[in-house]
mmCIF file of C-alpha atoms in Angstrom:
data_model
loop_
_atom_site.group_PDB
_atom_site.id
_atom_site.type_symbol
_atom_site.label_atom_id
_atom_site.label_comp_id
_atom_site.label_asym_id
_atom_site.label_seq_id
_atom_site.Cartn_x
_atom_site.Cartn_y
_atom_site.Cartn_z
ATOM 1 C CA GLY L 1 88.078 87.996 120.300
ATOM 2 C CA ALA L 2 91.425 89.016 121.748
ATOM 3 C CA GLY L 3 91.830 92.591 122.893
ATOM 4 C CA VAL L 4 94.861 94.843 122.792
ATOM 5 C CA SER L 5 97.838 93.299 124.579
ATOM 6 C CA GLN L 6 100.960 95.004 125.897
ATOM 7 C CA THR L 7 104.237 93.555 127.091
ATOM 8 C CA PRO L 8 105.820 93.688 129.529
ATOM 9 C CA SER L 9 103.191 94.583 132.108
ATOM 10 C CA ASN L 10 105.891 96.060 134.339
ATOM 11 C CA LYS L 11 109.373 97.286 133.487
ATOM 12 C CA VAL L 12 111.943 98.512 135.979
ATOM 13 C CA THR L 13 115.111 100.007 134.563
ATOM 14 C CA GLU L 14 117.980 102.230 135.583
ATOM 15 C CA LYS L 15 118.463 105.813 134.524
ATOM 16 C CA GLY L 16 120.266 105.994 131.195
ATOM 17 C CA LYS L 17 119.174 102.574 129.934
ATOM 18 C CA TYR L 18 117.240 101.786 126.735
ATOM 19 C CA VAL L 19 113.761 100.213 126.888
ATOM 20 C CA GLU L 20 111.283 98.810 124.396
ATOM 21 C CA LEU L 21 107.565 98.504 125.033
ATOM 22 C CA ARG L 22 105.434 96.330 122.780
ATOM 23 C CA CYS L 23 101.802 96.626 121.706
ATOM 24 C CA ASP L 24 99.689 94.037 119.876
ATOM 25 C CA PRO L 25 96.518 95.691 118.571
ATOM 26 C CA ILE L 26 93.193 94.036 117.905
ATOM 27 C CA SER L 27 93.492 92.014 114.711
ATOM 28 C CA GLY L 28 92.501 94.047 111.664
ATOM 29 C CA HIS L 29 92.687 97.445 113.376
ATOM 30 C CA THR L 30 94.585 99.855 111.146
ATOM 31 C CA ALA L 31 94.923 102.685 113.665
ATOM 32 C CA LEU L 32 97.227 102.385 116.685
ATOM 33 C CA TYR L 33 97.884 104.950 119.402
ATOM 34 C CA TRP L 34 100.388 105.357 122.214
ATOM 35 C CA TYR L 35 99.589 107.393 125.338
ATOM 36 C CA ARG L 36 101.433 108.081 128.592
ATOM 37 C CA GLN L 37 99.663 108.457 131.912
ATOM 38 C CA SER L 38 101.154 109.871 135.095
ATOM 39 C CA LEU L 39 99.579 109.261 138.493
ATOM 40 C CA GLY L 40 96.377 111.234 138.981
ATOM 41 C CA GLN L 41 96.315 112.492 135.398
ATOM 42 C CA GLY L 42 94.469 111.527 132.260
ATOM 43 C CA PRO L 43 96.405 109.815 129.456
ATOM 44 C CA GLU L 44 98.458 112.118 127.230
ATOM 45 C CA PHE L 45 98.856 111.407 123.536
ATOM 46 C CA LEU L 46 102.268 110.404 122.195
ATOM 47 C CA ILE L 47 101.912 109.066 118.634
ATOM 48 C CA TYR L 48 99.285 107.722 116.218
ATOM 49 C CA PHE L 49 99.846 105.226 113.398
ATOM 50 C CA GLN L 50 97.580 104.643 110.443
ATOM 51 C CA GLY L 51 98.880 101.416 108.936
ATOM 52 C CA THR L 52 102.674 101.426 108.950
ATOM 53 C CA GLY L 53 103.160 105.173 108.976
ATOM 54 C CA ALA L 54 103.068 107.643 111.827
ATOM 55 C CA ALA L 55 100.125 109.921 111.026
ATOM 56 C CA ASP L 56 100.822 112.191 114.009
ATOM 57 C CA ASP L 57 103.866 112.100 116.286
ATOM 58 C CA SER L 58 103.345 115.548 117.778
ATOM 59 C CA GLY L 59 103.013 114.154 121.303
ATOM 60 C CA LEU L 60 106.469 112.595 121.525
ATOM 61 C CA PRO L 61 108.201 114.699 124.207
ATOM 62 C CA ASN L 62 111.710 114.662 122.686
ATOM 63 C CA ASP L 63 114.017 112.723 120.388
ATOM 64 C CA ARG L 64 114.686 110.048 123.010
ATOM 65 C CA PHE L 65 111.254 108.642 122.180
ATOM 66 C CA PHE L 66 110.631 106.728 118.967
ATOM 67 C CA ALA L 67 107.967 104.277 117.801
ATOM 68 C CA VAL L 68 107.677 101.890 114.882
ATOM 69 C CA ARG L 69 105.024 99.713 113.303
ATOM 70 C CA PRO L 70 106.847 98.037 110.427
ATOM 71 C CA GLU L 71 104.156 95.612 109.262
ATOM 72 C CA GLY L 72 101.089 97.567 110.217
ATOM 73 C CA SER L 73 100.146 95.504 113.249
ATOM 74 C CA VAL L 74 102.542 95.191 116.231
ATOM 75 C CA SER L 75 104.124 98.436 117.416
ATOM 76 C CA THR L 76 107.165 99.077 119.587
ATOM 77 C CA LEU L 77 107.747 102.236 121.596
ATOM 78 C CA LYS L 78 111.450 102.811 122.154
ATOM 79 C CA ILE L 79 112.912 105.088 124.809
ATOM 80 C CA GLN L 80 116.637 105.875 124.810
ATOM 81 C CA ARG L 81 118.665 107.163 127.754
ATOM 82 C CA THR L 82 115.739 106.837 130.136
ATOM 83 C CA GLU L 83 115.224 109.492 132.804
ATOM 84 C CA ARG L 84 113.345 109.299 136.101
ATOM 85 C CA GLY L 85 110.704 111.601 134.629
ATOM 86 C CA ASP L 86 109.861 108.916 132.048
ATOM 87 C CA SER L 87 108.321 106.786 134.810
ATOM 88 C CA ALA L 88 104.635 106.403 133.995
ATOM 89 C CA MET L 89 102.005 104.014 132.673
ATOM 90 C CA TYR L 90 102.335 103.626 128.906
ATOM 91 C CA LEU L 91 99.039 102.773 127.233
ATOM 92 C CA CYS L 92 98.390 101.504 123.741
ATOM 93 C CA ALA L 93 95.048 101.630 121.934
ATOM 94 C CA SER L 94 93.748 100.570 118.548
ATOM 95 C CA SER L 95 90.687 101.357 116.477
ATOM 96 C CA GLY L 96 89.103 99.887 113.391
ATOM 97 C CA ARG L 97 86.441 101.306 111.109
ATOM 98 C CA GLY L 98 84.602 102.963 113.968
ATOM 99 C CA ASP L 99 85.814 105.772 116.204
ATOM 100 C CA THR L 100 86.035 103.854 119.464
ATOM 101 C CA GLN L 101 89.581 103.394 120.764
ATOM 102 C CA TYR L 102 90.197 100.122 122.604
ATOM 103 C CA PHE L 103 92.951 100.208 125.176
ATOM 104 C CA GLY L 104 95.391 97.596 126.378
ATOM 105 C CA PRO L 105 96.276 96.941 130.040
ATOM 106 C CA GLY L 106 99.340 99.179 129.883
ATOM 107 C CA THR L 107 103.026 98.863 130.750
ATOM 108 C CA ARG L 108 104.108 100.374 134.054
ATOM 109 C CA LEU L 109 107.607 101.820 133.514
ATOM 110 C CA THR L 110 109.742 102.691 136.528
ATOM 111 C CA VAL L 111 113.106 104.378 136.023
ATOM 112 C CA LEU L 112 115.308 104.209 139.112
ATOM 113 C CA LYS P 1 93.564 124.406 122.119
ATOM 114 C CA GLN P 2 91.053 121.836 123.332
ATOM 115 C CA GLU P 3 90.885 121.343 127.093
ATOM 116 C CA VAL P 4 88.767 118.814 128.976
ATOM 117 C CA THR P 5 87.718 119.269 132.593
ATOM 118 C CA GLN P 6 85.966 116.792 134.861
ATOM 119 C CA ILE P 7 84.090 117.666 138.016
ATOM 120 C CA PRO P 8 84.146 116.443 140.730
ATOM 121 C CA ALA P 9 87.649 115.010 141.023
ATOM 122 C CA ALA P 10 86.391 112.454 143.534
ATOM 123 C CA LEU P 11 82.991 111.267 144.664
ATOM 124 C CA SER P 12 81.903 108.872 147.410
ATOM 125 C CA VAL P 13 78.325 107.600 147.520
ATOM 126 C CA PRO P 14 76.388 104.843 149.300
ATOM 127 C CA GLU P 15 75.343 101.821 147.302
ATOM 128 C CA GLY P 16 72.068 102.217 145.400
ATOM 129 C CA GLU P 17 72.379 105.956 144.802
ATOM 130 C CA ASN P 18 71.971 107.477 141.348
ATOM 131 C CA LEU P 19 74.818 109.797 140.406
ATOM 132 C CA VAL P 20 76.034 112.168 137.691
ATOM 133 C CA LEU P 21 79.599 112.754 136.542
ATOM 134 C CA ASN P 22 80.381 115.908 134.588
ATOM 135 C CA CYS P 23 82.717 116.601 131.677
ATOM 136 C CA SER P 24 83.260 119.936 129.927
ATOM 137 C CA PHE P 25 85.342 120.825 126.876
ATOM 138 C CA THR P 26 86.434 124.214 125.552
ATOM 139 C CA ASP P 27 86.103 123.723 121.776
ATOM 140 C CA SER P 28 82.609 122.607 120.747
ATOM 141 C CA ALA P 29 83.731 121.510 117.251
ATOM 142 C CA ILE P 30 84.034 117.847 118.212
ATOM 143 C CA TYR P 31 83.122 114.767 116.201
ATOM 144 C CA ASN P 32 82.401 112.591 119.216
ATOM 145 C CA LEU P 33 82.977 112.144 122.932
ATOM 146 C CA GLN P 34 83.986 108.944 124.659
ATOM 147 C CA TRP P 35 83.593 107.845 128.284
ATOM 148 C CA PHE P 36 86.029 105.335 129.780
ATOM 149 C CA ARG P 37 86.397 103.461 133.039
ATOM 150 C CA GLN P 38 89.810 102.781 134.605
ATOM 151 C CA ASP P 39 90.409 100.439 137.527
ATOM 152 C CA PRO P 40 93.506 101.092 139.680
ATOM 153 C CA GLY P 41 96.728 100.209 137.853
ATOM 154 C CA LYS P 42 94.827 98.995 134.792
ATOM 155 C CA GLY P 43 94.108 100.117 131.248
ATOM 156 C CA LEU P 44 90.972 101.898 130.066
ATOM 157 C CA THR P 45 87.654 100.244 129.246
ATOM 158 C CA SER P 46 85.430 102.048 126.742
ATOM 159 C CA LEU P 47 81.937 102.586 128.150
ATOM 160 C CA LEU P 48 80.100 104.773 125.662
ATOM 161 C CA LEU P 49 80.852 106.806 122.548
ATOM 162 C CA ILE P 50 78.490 109.602 121.553
ATOM 163 C CA GLN P 51 78.679 110.972 118.026
ATOM 164 C CA SER P 52 78.277 114.744 117.648
ATOM 165 C CA SER P 53 74.907 114.202 115.954
ATOM 166 C CA GLN P 54 73.579 112.291 118.971
ATOM 167 C CA ARG P 55 72.294 113.710 122.233
ATOM 168 C CA GLU P 56 72.640 110.582 124.348
ATOM 169 C CA GLN P 57 73.722 106.968 124.478
ATOM 170 C CA THR P 58 72.672 104.247 126.886
ATOM 171 C CA SER P 59 74.286 101.004 127.984
ATOM 172 C CA GLY P 60 72.669 99.137 130.849
ATOM 173 C CA ARG P 61 72.705 101.385 133.942
ATOM 174 C CA LEU P 62 74.816 103.999 132.165
ATOM 175 C CA ASN P 63 73.475 106.953 130.224
ATOM 176 C CA ALA P 64 75.702 109.573 128.630
ATOM 177 C CA SER P 65 74.406 112.846 127.250
ATOM 178 C CA LEU P 66 76.102 115.402 125.033
ATOM 179 C CA ASP P 67 75.382 119.117 124.621
ATOM 180 C CA LYS P 68 77.894 120.326 122.052
ATOM 181 C CA SER P 69 76.797 123.944 122.057
ATOM 182 C CA SER P 70 77.457 124.308 125.776
ATOM 183 C CA GLY P 71 80.562 122.092 125.712
ATOM 184 C CA ARG P 72 79.241 119.580 128.235
ATOM 185 C CA SER P 73 78.640 115.891 128.680
ATOM 186 C CA THR P 74 77.261 113.990 131.642
ATOM 187 C CA LEU P 75 77.513 110.333 132.602
ATOM 188 C CA TYR P 76 74.563 109.146 134.639
ATOM 189 C CA ILE P 77 74.955 105.934 136.657
ATOM 190 C CA ALA P 78 71.742 104.440 138.001
ATOM 191 C CA ALA P 79 71.511 102.324 141.144
ATOM 192 C CA SER P 80 75.248 102.423 141.838
ATOM 193 C CA GLN P 81 77.027 99.267 143.054
ATOM 194 C CA PRO P 82 80.390 98.745 144.812
ATOM 195 C CA GLY P 83 81.667 97.221 141.545
ATOM 196 C CA ASP P 84 81.209 100.618 139.896
ATOM 197 C CA SER P 85 84.082 101.981 141.995
ATOM 198 C CA ALA P 86 86.746 103.171 139.548
ATOM 199 C CA THR P 87 88.010 106.315 137.839
ATOM 200 C CA TYR P 88 85.818 107.584 135.003
ATOM 201 C CA LEU P 89 87.455 109.538 132.192
ATOM 202 C CA CYS P 90 85.976 111.451 129.296
ATOM 203 C CA ALA P 91 87.855 112.230 126.089
ATOM 204 C CA VAL P 92 87.364 114.086 122.818
ATOM 205 C CA PRO P 93 89.382 113.949 119.561
ATOM 206 C CA GLY P 94 92.221 116.441 119.693
ATOM 207 C CA TYR P 95 91.922 118.332 116.472
ATOM 208 C CA GLY P 96 88.291 117.910 115.604
ATOM 209 C CA GLY P 97 88.672 114.783 113.525
ATOM 210 C CA SER P 98 86.937 111.526 114.231
ATOM 211 C CA GLN P 99 90.201 109.639 114.655
ATOM 212 C CA GLY P 100 93.608 110.644 115.865
ATOM 213 C CA ASN P 101 94.667 111.581 119.323
ATOM 214 C CA LEU P 102 92.211 111.844 122.197
ATOM 215 C CA ILE P 103 92.370 114.606 124.793
ATOM 216 C CA PHE P 104 91.386 113.368 128.234
ATOM 217 C CA GLY P 105 90.163 114.961 131.408
ATOM 218 C CA LYS P 106 91.841 114.038 134.689
ATOM 219 C CA GLY P 107 88.950 111.806 135.627
ATOM 220 C CA THR P 108 86.477 111.445 138.475
ATOM 221 C CA LYS P 109 87.397 108.848 141.088
ATOM 222 C CA LEU P 110 84.182 107.155 142.206
ATOM 223 C CA SER P 111 83.840 105.140 145.391
ATOM 224 C CA VAL P 112 80.572 103.295 146.054
ATOM 225 C CA LYS P 113 80.266 102.154 149.673
ATOM 226 C CA PRO P 114 78.344 98.974 150.489
#
């Protein structure tokens, strides 16, 4: 079946602009995760949804970052007033009844 | 606070060699440990998940072992091939639960030379 998909695959924006990154999880997966990965580092946790609600948003770096999952499937990560330090690969993952997290291909964000 | 370390950071081997990648974690109270593969500029592919009650898991040429008490896991790759070249990451749940955030190591970048 279809895996996790993320759009866009690449996003280039200017400092100060607003961006939205989208994640489509595997159908039926109730848990959805967002991670951020800088070059040469492992992914770092941002936020975890169980259904429609954020079960853990302790990884969001500041209030410029926000994520929603209004119907319990697709999620959008929103970044306001982007800064150059926000440039990274943003990864989404989902999991079902088991513990394995399945990752999407990522969105490469570049803030100029 | 859980920390995950992977050694070595990079490894280059000739094709056909058997190799071992290492992962260590500071808090042994984990529910599971997961190994991933990441190709350059791509997302992560899950390779193996070992539950805390298991000592090893096998998939094809890959074998992962887990020693919770010593805070270590190893990923053994048999008869390496150029297509195995990638970064290998290990991860454990962040606060001891079976779901929720994963804490990752920085990865081992593997290069298999033909």
